[in-house]
Tab-separated table of C-alpha atoms and ligand atoms in Angstrom:
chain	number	residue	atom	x	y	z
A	8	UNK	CA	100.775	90.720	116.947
A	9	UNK	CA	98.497	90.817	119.808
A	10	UNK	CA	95.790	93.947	119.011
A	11	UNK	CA	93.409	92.548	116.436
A	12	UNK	CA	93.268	95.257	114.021
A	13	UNK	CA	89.660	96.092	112.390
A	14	UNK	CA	88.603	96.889	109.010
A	15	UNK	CA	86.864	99.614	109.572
A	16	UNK	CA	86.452	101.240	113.592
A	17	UNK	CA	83.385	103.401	113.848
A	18	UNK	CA	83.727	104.104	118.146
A	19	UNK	CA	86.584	106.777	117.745
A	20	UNK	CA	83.859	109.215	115.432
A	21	UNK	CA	80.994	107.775	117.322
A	22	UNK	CA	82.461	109.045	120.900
A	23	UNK	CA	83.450	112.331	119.378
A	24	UNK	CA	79.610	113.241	118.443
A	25	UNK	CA	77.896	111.125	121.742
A	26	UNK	CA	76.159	113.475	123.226
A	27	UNK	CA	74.923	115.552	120.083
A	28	UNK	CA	74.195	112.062	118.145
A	29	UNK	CA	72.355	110.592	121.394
A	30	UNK	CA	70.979	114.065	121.880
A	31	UNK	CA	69.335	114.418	118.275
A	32	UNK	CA	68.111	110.513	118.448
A	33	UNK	CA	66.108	111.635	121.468
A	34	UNK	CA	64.921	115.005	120.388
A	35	UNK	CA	63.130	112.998	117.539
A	36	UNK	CA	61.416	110.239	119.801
A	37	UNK	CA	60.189	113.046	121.662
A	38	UNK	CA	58.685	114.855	118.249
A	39	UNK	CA	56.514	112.114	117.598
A	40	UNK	CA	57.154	112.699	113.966
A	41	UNK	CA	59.094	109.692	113.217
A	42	UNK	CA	58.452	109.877	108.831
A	43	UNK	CA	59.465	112.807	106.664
A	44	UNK	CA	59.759	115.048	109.488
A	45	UNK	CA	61.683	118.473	109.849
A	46	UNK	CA	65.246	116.759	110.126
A	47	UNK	CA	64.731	114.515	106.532
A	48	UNK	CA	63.626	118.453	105.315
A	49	UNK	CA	66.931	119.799	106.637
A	50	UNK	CA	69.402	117.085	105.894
A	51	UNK	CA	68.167	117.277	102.220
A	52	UNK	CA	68.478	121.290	102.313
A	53	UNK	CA	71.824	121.145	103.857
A	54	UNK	CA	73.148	118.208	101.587
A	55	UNK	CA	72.254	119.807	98.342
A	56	UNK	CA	74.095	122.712	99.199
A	57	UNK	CA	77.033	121.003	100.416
A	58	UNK	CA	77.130	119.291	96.932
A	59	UNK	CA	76.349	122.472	94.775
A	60	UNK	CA	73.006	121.110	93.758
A	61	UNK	CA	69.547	122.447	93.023
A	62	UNK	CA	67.918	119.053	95.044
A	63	UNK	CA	68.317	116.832	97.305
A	64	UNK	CA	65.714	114.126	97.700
A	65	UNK	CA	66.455	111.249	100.462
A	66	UNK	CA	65.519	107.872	100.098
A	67	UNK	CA	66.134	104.819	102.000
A	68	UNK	CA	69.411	103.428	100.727
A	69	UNK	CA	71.917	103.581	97.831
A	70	UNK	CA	70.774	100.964	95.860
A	71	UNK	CA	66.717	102.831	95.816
A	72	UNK	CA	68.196	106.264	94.807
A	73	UNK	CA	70.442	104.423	91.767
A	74	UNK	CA	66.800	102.383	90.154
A	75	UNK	CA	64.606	105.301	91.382
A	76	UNK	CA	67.069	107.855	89.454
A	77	UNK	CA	66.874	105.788	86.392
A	78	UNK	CA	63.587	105.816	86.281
A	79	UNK	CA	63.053	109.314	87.164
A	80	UNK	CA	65.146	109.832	84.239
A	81	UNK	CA	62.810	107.792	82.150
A	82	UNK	CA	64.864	104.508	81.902
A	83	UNK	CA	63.706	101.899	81.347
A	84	UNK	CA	62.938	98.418	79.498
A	85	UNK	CA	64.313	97.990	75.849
A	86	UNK	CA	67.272	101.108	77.561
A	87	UNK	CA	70.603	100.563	77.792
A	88	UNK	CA	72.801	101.880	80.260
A	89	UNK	CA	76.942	101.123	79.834
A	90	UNK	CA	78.558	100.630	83.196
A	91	UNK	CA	81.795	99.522	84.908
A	92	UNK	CA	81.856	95.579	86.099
A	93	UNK	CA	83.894	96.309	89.018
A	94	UNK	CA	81.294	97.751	91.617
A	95	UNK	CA	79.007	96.063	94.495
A	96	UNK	CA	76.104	94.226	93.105
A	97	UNK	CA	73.876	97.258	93.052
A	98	UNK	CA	74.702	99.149	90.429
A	99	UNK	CA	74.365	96.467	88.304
A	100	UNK	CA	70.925	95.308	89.905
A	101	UNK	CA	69.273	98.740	89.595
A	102	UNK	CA	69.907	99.155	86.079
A	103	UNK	CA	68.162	95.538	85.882
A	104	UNK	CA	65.425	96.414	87.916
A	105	UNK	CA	63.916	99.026	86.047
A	106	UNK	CA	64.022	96.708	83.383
A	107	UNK	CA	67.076	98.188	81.130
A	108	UNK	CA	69.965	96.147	80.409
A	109	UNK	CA	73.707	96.608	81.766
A	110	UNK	CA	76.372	97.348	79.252
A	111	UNK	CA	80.004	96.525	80.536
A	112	UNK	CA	82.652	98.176	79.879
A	113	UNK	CA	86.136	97.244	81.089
A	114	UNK	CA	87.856	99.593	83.221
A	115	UNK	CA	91.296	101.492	83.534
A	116	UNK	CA	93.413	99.539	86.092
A	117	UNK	CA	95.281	102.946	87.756
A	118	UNK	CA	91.217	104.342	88.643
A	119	UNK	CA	89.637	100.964	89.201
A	120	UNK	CA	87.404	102.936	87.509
A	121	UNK	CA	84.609	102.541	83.889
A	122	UNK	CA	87.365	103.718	80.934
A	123	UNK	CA	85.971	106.315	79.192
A	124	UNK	CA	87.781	105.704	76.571
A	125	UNK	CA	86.394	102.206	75.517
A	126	UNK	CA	82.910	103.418	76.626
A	127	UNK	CA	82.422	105.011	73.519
A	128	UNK	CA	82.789	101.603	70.857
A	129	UNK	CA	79.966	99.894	73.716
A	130	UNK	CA	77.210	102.889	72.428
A	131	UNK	CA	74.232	101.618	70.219
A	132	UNK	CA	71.014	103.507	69.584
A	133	UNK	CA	69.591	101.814	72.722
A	134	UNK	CA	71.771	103.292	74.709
A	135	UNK	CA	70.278	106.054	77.067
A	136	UNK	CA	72.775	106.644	79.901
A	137	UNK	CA	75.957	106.006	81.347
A	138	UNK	CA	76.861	104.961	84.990
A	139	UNK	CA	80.169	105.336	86.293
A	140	UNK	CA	81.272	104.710	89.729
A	141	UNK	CA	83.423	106.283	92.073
A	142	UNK	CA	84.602	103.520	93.396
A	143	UNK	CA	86.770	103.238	96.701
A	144	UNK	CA	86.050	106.757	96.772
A	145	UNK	CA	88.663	107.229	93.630
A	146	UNK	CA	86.534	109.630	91.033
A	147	UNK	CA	85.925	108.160	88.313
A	148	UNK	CA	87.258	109.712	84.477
A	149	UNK	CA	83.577	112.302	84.535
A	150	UNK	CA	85.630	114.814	82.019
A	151	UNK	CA	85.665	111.853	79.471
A	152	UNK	CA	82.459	110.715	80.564
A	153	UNK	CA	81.002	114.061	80.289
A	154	UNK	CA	82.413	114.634	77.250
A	155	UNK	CA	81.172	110.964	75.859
A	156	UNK	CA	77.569	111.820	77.094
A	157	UNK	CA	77.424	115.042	75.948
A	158	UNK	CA	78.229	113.749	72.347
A	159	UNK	CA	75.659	110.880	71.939
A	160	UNK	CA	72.843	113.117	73.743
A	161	UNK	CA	73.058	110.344	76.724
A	162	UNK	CA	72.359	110.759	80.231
A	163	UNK	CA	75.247	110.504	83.311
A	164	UNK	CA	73.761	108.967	86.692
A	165	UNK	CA	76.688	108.388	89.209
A	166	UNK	CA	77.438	106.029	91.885
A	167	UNK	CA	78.651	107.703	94.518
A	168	UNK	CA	77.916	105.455	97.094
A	169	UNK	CA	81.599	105.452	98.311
A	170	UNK	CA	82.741	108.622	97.029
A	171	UNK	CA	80.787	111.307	99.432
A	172	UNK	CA	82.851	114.657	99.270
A	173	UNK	CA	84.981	113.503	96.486
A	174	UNK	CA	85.691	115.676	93.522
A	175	UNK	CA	86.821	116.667	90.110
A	176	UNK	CA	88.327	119.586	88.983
A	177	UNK	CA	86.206	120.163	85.657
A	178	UNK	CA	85.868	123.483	83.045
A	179	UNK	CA	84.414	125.413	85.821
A	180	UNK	CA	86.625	124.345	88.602
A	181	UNK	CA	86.382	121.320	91.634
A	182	UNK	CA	83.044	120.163	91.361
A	183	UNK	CA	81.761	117.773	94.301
A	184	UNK	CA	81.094	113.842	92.884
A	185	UNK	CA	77.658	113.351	92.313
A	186	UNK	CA	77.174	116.892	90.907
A	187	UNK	CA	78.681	116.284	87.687
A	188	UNK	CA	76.326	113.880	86.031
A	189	UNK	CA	72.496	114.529	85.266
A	190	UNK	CA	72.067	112.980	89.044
A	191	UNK	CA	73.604	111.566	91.941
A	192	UNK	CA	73.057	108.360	94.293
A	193	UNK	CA	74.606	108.030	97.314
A	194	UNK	CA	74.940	105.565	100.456
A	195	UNK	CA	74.440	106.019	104.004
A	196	UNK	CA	75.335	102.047	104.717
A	197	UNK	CA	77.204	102.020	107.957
A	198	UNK	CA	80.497	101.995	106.240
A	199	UNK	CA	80.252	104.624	103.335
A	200	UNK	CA	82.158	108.036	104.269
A	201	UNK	CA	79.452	110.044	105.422
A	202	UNK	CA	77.570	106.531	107.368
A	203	UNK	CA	74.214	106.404	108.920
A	204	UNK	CA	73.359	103.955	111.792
A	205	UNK	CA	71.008	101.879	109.833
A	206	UNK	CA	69.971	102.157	105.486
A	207	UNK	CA	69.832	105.261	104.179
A	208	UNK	CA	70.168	107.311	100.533
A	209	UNK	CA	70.327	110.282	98.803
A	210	UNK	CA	69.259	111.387	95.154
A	211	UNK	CA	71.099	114.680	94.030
A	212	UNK	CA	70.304	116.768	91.217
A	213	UNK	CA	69.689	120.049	89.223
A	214	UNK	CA	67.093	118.353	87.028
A	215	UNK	CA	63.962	119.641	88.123
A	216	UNK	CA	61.481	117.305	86.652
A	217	UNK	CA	64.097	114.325	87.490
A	218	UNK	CA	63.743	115.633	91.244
A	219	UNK	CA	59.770	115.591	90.953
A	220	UNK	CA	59.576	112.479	89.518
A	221	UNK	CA	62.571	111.105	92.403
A	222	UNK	CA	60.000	112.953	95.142
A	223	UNK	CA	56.959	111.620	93.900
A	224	UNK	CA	58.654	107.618	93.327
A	225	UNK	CA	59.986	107.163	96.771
A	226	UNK	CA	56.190	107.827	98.141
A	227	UNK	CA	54.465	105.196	96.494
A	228	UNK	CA	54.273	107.479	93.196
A	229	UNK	CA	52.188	110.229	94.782
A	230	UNK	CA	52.857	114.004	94.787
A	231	UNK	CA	50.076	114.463	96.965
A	232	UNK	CA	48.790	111.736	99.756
A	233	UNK	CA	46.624	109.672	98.383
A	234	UNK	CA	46.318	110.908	94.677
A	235	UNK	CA	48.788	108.221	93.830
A	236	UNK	CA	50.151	109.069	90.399
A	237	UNK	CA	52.561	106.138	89.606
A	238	UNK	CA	53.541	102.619	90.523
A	239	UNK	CA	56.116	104.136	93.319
A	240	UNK	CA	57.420	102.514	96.399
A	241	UNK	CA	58.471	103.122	99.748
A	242	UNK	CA	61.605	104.274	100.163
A	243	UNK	CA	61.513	107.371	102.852
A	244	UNK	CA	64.855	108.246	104.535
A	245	UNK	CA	63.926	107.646	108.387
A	246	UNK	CA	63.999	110.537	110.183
A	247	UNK	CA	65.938	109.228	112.895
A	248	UNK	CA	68.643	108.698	110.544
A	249	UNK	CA	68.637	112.070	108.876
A	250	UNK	CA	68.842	113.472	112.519
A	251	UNK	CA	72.619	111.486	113.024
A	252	UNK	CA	73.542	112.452	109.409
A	253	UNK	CA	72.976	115.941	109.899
A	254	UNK	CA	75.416	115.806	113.041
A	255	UNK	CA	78.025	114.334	110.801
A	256	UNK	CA	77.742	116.092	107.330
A	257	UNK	CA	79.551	119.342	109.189
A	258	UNK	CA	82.230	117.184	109.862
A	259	UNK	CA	82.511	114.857	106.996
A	260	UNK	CA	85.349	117.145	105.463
A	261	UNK	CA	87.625	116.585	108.310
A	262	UNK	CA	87.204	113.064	108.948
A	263	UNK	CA	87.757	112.395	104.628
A	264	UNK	CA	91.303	114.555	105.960
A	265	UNK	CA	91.821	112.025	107.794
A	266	UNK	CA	91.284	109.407	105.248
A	267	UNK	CA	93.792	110.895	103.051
A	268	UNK	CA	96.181	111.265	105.931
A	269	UNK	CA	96.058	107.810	106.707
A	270	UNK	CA	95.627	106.769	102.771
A	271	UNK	CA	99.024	108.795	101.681
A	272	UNK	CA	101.250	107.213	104.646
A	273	UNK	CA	100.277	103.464	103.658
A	274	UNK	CA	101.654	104.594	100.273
A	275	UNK	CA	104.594	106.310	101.674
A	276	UNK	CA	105.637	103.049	103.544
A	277	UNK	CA	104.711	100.532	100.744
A	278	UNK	CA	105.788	102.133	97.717
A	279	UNK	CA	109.273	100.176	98.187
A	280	UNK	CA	107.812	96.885	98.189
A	281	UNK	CA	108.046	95.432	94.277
A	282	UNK	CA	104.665	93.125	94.340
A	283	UNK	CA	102.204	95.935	96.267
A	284	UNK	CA	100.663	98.325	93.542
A	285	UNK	CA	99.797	101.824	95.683
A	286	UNK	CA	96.795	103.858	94.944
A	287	UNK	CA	98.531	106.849	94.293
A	288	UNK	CA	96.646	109.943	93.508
A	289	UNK	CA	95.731	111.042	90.166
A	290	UNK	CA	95.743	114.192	88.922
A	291	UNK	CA	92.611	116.069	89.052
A	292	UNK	CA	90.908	114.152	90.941
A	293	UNK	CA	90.254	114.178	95.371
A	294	UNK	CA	89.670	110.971	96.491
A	295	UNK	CA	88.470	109.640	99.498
A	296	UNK	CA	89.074	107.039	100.594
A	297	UNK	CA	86.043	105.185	101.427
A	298	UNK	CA	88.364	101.894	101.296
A	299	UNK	CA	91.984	102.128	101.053
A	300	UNK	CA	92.949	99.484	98.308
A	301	UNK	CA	96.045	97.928	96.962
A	302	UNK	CA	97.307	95.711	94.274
A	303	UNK	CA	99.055	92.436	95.211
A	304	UNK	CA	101.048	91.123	92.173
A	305	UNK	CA	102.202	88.250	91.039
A	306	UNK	CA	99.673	85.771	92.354
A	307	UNK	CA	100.276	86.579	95.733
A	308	UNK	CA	97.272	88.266	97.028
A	309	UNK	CA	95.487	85.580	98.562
A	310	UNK	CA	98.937	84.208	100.568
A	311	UNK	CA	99.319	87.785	101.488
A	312	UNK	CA	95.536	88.241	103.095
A	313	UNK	CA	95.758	84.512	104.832
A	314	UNK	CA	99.442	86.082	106.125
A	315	UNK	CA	97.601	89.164	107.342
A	316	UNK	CA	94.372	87.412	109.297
A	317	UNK	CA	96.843	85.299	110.712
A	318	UNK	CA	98.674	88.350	111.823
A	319	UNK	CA	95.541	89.867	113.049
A	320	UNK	CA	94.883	92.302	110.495
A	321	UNK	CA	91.322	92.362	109.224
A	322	UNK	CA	91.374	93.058	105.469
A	323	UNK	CA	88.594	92.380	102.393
A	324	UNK	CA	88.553	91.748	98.836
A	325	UNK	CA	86.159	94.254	97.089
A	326	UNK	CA	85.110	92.474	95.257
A	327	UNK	CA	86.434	88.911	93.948
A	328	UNK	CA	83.682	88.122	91.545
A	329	UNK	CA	82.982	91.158	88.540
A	330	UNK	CA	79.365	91.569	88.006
A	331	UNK	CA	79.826	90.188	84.273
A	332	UNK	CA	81.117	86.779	85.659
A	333	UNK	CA	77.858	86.476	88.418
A	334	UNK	CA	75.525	84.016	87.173
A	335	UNK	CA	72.764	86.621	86.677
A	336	UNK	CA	75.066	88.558	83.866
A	337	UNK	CA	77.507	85.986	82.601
A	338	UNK	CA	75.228	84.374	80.316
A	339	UNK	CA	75.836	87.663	78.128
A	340	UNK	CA	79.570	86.203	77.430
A	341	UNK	CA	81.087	89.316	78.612
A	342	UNK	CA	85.056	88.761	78.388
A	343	UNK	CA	86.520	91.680	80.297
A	344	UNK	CA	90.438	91.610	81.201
A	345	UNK	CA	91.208	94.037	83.096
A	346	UNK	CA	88.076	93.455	85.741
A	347	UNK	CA	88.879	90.248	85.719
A	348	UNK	CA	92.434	90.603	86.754
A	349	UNK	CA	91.759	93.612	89.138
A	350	UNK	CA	89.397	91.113	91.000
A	351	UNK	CA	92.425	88.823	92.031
A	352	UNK	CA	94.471	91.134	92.526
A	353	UNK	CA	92.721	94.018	95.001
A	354	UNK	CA	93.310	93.996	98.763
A	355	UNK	CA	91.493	96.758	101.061
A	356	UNK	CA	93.530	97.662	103.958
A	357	UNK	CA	92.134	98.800	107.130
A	358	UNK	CA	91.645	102.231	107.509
A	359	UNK	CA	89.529	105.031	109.164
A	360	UNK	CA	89.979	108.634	109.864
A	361	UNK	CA	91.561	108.327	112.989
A	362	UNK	CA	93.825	105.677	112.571
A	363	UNK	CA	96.723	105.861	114.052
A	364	UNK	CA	100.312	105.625	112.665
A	365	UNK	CA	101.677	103.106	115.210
A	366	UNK	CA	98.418	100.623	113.801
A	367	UNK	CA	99.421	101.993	109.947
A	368	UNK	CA	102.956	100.676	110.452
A	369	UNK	CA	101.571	97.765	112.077
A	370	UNK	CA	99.711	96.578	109.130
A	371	UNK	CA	102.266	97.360	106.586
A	372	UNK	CA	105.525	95.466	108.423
A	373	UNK	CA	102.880	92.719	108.356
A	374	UNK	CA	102.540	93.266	104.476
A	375	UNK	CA	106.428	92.812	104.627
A	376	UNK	CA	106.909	90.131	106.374
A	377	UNK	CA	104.292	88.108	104.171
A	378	UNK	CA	106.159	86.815	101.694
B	19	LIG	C1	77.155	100.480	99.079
B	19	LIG	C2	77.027	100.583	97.615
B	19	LIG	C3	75.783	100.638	96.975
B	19	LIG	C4	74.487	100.367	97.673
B	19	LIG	O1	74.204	101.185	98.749
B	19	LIG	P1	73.182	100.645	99.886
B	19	LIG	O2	72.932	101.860	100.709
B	19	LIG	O3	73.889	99.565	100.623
B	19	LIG	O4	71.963	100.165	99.206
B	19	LIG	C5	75.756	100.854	95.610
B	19	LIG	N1	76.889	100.996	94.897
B	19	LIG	C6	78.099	100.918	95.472
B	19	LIG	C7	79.311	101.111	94.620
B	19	LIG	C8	78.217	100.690	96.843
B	19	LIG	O5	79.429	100.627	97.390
């Protein structure tokens, strides 16, 4: 194959927004008001009622609005907080960082996703909260989770860093991911769903005194300037960056369309192949695709992703290490199977709203033709 074909390619939604995105960017330089200006204001009006929330509170990246959640929650050290192993780093970390201690819980291998059904033996009377994530943009089990928390008077802080207009149909009908739980966190990073051109965050929530405390943490602990309150930090969303994201959030619906366009024809044309394992969609659930990730059986995965870079097809492996096998956790002697075999088994196709069928095709006959 001669066209290299990318992970991820940002240019087709960048050059469909140009002119409003460039417009916006300079609209702000010319403001002067560079920090928690009228666009951070608006994004975080406009975001919280996308979601269906009472708050929206922006903060500079995914992995601040997951430890500054916690601790607006009151979390912290002696707490326990059960979790999935299969995520990025970060979920792990922030639990960590405010001092509480992960729990992990193995996960169901047709979600990817924290089972809710083995969270419930991992509760103790330290445990305060429990953080599932969304991951690949797949929701994660929240009726079980809901119904788990609700039970043992425990709190539900989700990872939605790569689930942004996902959703679940729950008791009162679709509810958007992040909305579910006791609060949100979501990602901006360049490559989430709804991406930013630099860090950025968001805390969600109908928790009024969780959304002070969130407000009051990412300033350096300080309702009011200079009356500092608590040890906070900084951890603004740039208003620069809430000025893009407030160009894409009207269209964020379409391009996740596009997502599941793209996701539902790789399963179409791979479903024949014995050794792939499609992510196929599960009822009561609307994914979205943030990555677009498959099962290679039988050993093969890592002869079938040399096949494919050879072939010119960029693919990645999130992620090949589970956070209870990193040095920083796997002192706790964790023994998790299904993680563990999910992590050598996972290949993330390339994919992006606009993809187009001829590349789709592309990258599965190259899938073929690897073993
Ligand atoms: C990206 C990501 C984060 C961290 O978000 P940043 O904005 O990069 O800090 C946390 N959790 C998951 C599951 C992620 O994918």
């Amino acid at each position: 194959m001669s066209t290299r074909i990318p992970l991820l390619d940002l240019n087709p939604q960048v050059n469909s927004i140009w002119d409003e995105i460039t417009g916006s960017i300079q609209d702000v330089i010319r403001s002067g008001q560079f920090i928690m200006g009228p666009n951070v204001k608006a994004f975080e009006e406009e975001t919280a009622a996308y979601l269906g929330v009472k708050h929206a509170i922006g903060v500079n990246s995914g992995t601040d609005a997951l430890f500054i959640a916690l601790r607006a929650l009151g979390i912290g050290p002696g707490d326990e907080v059960i979790t999935t192993p299969f995520t990025f780093f970060a979920t792990g970390e922030a639990i960590s960082a405010v001092g509480a201690d992960p729990v992990f819980v193995d996960v169901n291998p047709a979600t990817f996703n924290l089972d809710s059904d083995l969270a419930e033996a991992a509760i103790t009377p330290r445990t305060k909260a429990i953080l599932p994530v969304h991951l690949y943009g797949q929701p994660a089990d929240m009726r079980g989770i809901v119904a788990l928390a609700k039970g043992h008077g425990l709190k539900v802080v989700e990872d939605v860093a790569q689930g942004f207009g996902g959703e679940c149909l729950m008791d009162d009908g679709w509810m958007k991911l992040g909305a579910i739980g006791d609060v949100g966190c979501y990602s901006f990073f360049p490559t989430k769903n709804l991406s930013a051109m630099g860090d950025a965050g968001m805390i969600a929530t109908n928790d009024d005194q969780a959304a002070e405390i969130a407000g009051m943490l990412r300033v350096h602990g300080s309702r009011k300037k200079y009356y500092n309150e608590e040890i906070g930090y900084n951890s603004r969303l740039d208003e620069i960056q809430a000025a893009i994201l407030r160009k894409k959030l009207p269209r964020l619906d379409t391009w996740n369309e596009g997502r599941r366009r793209v996701a539902e024809r790789y399963n179409e044309l791979l479903r024949d192949i014995p050794w792939v394992l499609t992510p196929d969609p599960v009822p009561g659930t609307r994914h979205v695709y943030c990555v677009y990730t498959v099962r290679v059986l039988d050993g093969k995965r890592d002869q079938v992703q040399k096949h494919l870079a050879e072939a010119g097809v960029s693919t990645m492996i999130y992620y090949p290490v589970p956070l209870h096998r990193l040095p920083v956790y796997s002192n706790l002697g964790y023994e998790l199977s299904v993680a563990d075999r999910l992590a050598g088994e996972v290949l993330s196709l390339p994919i992006w709203p606009e993809m187009s069928d001829d590349l789709i095709g592309a990258v599965c006959e190259s899938i073929k033709a690897a073993l």
